[in-house]
Amino acid sequence: HIVFTPKYRRKVIYNQYRSSLGEIFHRLCSYKGVEIIEGHLMPDHVHMLVSIPPRISVSSFMGYLKGKSALMMFDKHANLKYKFGNRHFWAEGYYVSTVGLNEATIKKYIQD
């Protein structure tokens, strides 16, 4: 279970940005063989329940996901650079928790 936010926790994940991010996340995860079990894009943060293969560390996957998705968002929506500048779409850091027996609980939490 991972959670991360746009820089300055801006409420920018809506309308066309929301659909673009959904497509981008699915594409990037499929490139790495990561399965998105559940996901929800909130206006000011992202929740994802993912299954990352053991050969990929969580930190390298998060660096890849946040870095590539930011570049792809700025390429697709050039007007974002005026709001964020310097091509930094995501805030530093992220939250991660491993999911064991409570997977159903986490899925329900993300859905709601």
Short mmCIF file of C-alpha atoms in Angstrom, two decimals:
data_model
loop_
_atom_site.label_atom_id
_atom_site.label_comp_id
_atom_site.label_asym_id
_atom_site.label_seq_id
_atom_site.Cartn_x
_atom_site.Cartn_y
_atom_site.Cartn_z
CA HIS A 1 0.00 0.00 0.00
CA ILE A 2 1.58 3.28 -1.11
CA VAL A 3 0.46 6.89 -0.73
CA PHE A 4 2.07 9.99 -2.22
CA THR A 5 1.08 13.60 -2.91
CA PRO A 6 1.61 16.35 -5.49
CA LYS A 7 4.12 19.04 -4.56
CA TYR A 8 2.73 21.46 -1.96
CA ARG A 9 -0.18 18.97 -1.66
CA ARG A 10 -1.94 20.93 -4.39
CA LYS A 11 -5.40 19.70 -5.34
CA VAL A 12 -4.60 19.07 -9.01
CA ILE A 13 -5.68 15.45 -9.54
CA TYR A 14 -9.02 16.03 -11.25
CA ASN A 15 -10.63 15.97 -14.73
CA GLN A 16 -8.08 15.51 -17.53
CA TYR A 17 -5.13 15.26 -15.12
CA ARG A 18 -6.85 12.45 -13.22
CA SER A 19 -7.50 10.38 -16.35
CA SER A 20 -3.97 11.04 -17.64
CA LEU A 21 -2.42 9.89 -14.36
CA GLY A 22 -4.54 6.74 -14.36
CA GLU A 23 -3.31 5.82 -17.85
CA ILE A 24 0.29 6.72 -17.00
CA PHE A 25 0.32 4.65 -13.79
CA HIS A 26 -1.12 1.61 -15.58
CA ARG A 27 1.43 1.92 -18.39
CA LEU A 28 4.43 2.40 -16.08
CA CYS A 29 3.40 -0.47 -13.81
CA SER A 30 2.92 -2.85 -16.73
CA TYR A 31 6.42 -1.98 -18.01
CA LYS A 32 7.89 -3.12 -14.66
CA GLY A 33 5.60 -6.11 -14.14
CA VAL A 34 3.91 -4.47 -11.16
CA GLU A 35 0.25 -5.33 -10.60
CA ILE A 36 -2.12 -2.58 -9.47
CA ILE A 37 -4.55 -4.43 -7.19
CA GLU A 38 -6.46 -1.32 -6.17
CA GLY A 39 -5.96 2.38 -6.71
CA HIS A 40 -7.68 5.67 -6.08
CA LEU A 41 -6.71 9.14 -7.23
CA MET A 42 -7.84 11.78 -4.74
CA PRO A 43 -7.60 15.52 -5.59
CA ASP A 44 -4.49 15.92 -3.40
CA HIS A 45 -3.02 12.41 -3.04
CA VAL A 46 -2.77 8.94 -4.58
CA HIS A 47 -3.53 5.61 -2.88
CA MET A 48 -2.32 2.43 -4.60
CA LEU A 49 -2.30 -1.18 -3.50
CA VAL A 50 0.34 -2.80 -5.69
CA SER A 51 2.14 -6.10 -5.96
CA ILE A 52 5.81 -5.39 -6.66
CA PRO A 53 7.97 -8.33 -7.83
CA PRO A 54 10.73 -9.29 -5.35
CA ARG A 55 13.47 -8.30 -7.83
CA ILE A 56 12.41 -4.63 -7.58
CA SER A 57 12.92 -2.68 -4.36
CA VAL A 58 10.07 -0.48 -3.19
CA SER A 59 12.29 2.61 -3.21
CA SER A 60 13.51 2.06 -6.78
CA PHE A 61 9.94 1.43 -7.95
CA MET A 62 8.70 4.61 -6.26
CA GLY A 63 11.54 6.64 -7.77
CA TYR A 64 10.67 5.24 -11.19
CA LEU A 65 6.90 5.73 -10.77
CA LYS A 66 7.05 9.29 -9.45
CA GLY A 67 9.88 10.39 -11.74
CA LYS A 68 8.51 9.00 -15.00
CA SER A 69 4.90 9.96 -14.25
CA ALA A 70 5.97 13.56 -13.54
CA LEU A 71 7.87 13.78 -16.84
CA MET A 72 4.95 12.24 -18.73
CA MET A 73 2.46 14.64 -17.10
CA PHE A 74 4.56 17.69 -18.02
CA ASP A 75 4.94 16.39 -21.59
CA LYS A 76 1.20 15.81 -21.92
CA HIS A 77 0.03 18.94 -20.05
CA ALA A 78 2.56 21.71 -20.72
CA ASN A 79 0.54 24.25 -18.70
CA LEU A 80 1.44 22.39 -15.47
CA LYS A 81 4.99 23.74 -15.60
CA TYR A 82 3.67 27.20 -14.71
CA LYS A 83 2.01 25.84 -11.58
CA PHE A 84 4.87 23.58 -10.48
CA GLY A 85 8.03 24.78 -12.24
CA ASN A 86 11.26 22.79 -12.51
CA ARG A 87 9.32 19.65 -13.52
CA HIS A 88 8.66 18.65 -9.89
CA PHE A 89 5.11 17.32 -9.91
CA TRP A 90 5.30 15.12 -6.80
CA ALA A 91 6.29 16.07 -3.25
CA GLU A 92 9.35 14.38 -1.76
CA GLY A 93 8.71 11.14 0.04
CA TYR A 94 5.88 8.64 0.18
CA TYR A 95 4.12 6.33 2.63
CA VAL A 96 4.47 2.55 2.32
CA SER A 97 3.03 -0.26 4.37
CA THR A 98 3.23 -3.95 3.62
CA VAL A 99 -0.02 -5.82 3.36
CA GLY A 100 -0.43 -9.32 4.74
CA LEU A 101 -3.62 -10.69 6.21
CA ASN A 102 -5.31 -7.29 6.09
CA GLU A 103 -5.38 -6.98 2.26
CA ALA A 104 -9.20 -6.92 2.13
CA THR A 105 -9.30 -4.16 4.75
CA ILE A 106 -6.76 -2.06 2.82
CA LYS A 107 -8.68 -2.57 -0.47
CA LYS A 108 -11.90 -1.41 1.18
CA TYR A 109 -10.12 1.61 2.70
CA ILE A 110 -8.76 2.65 -0.71
CA GLN A 111 -12.16 2.19 -2.39
CA ASP A 112 -13.90 4.37 0.21
#
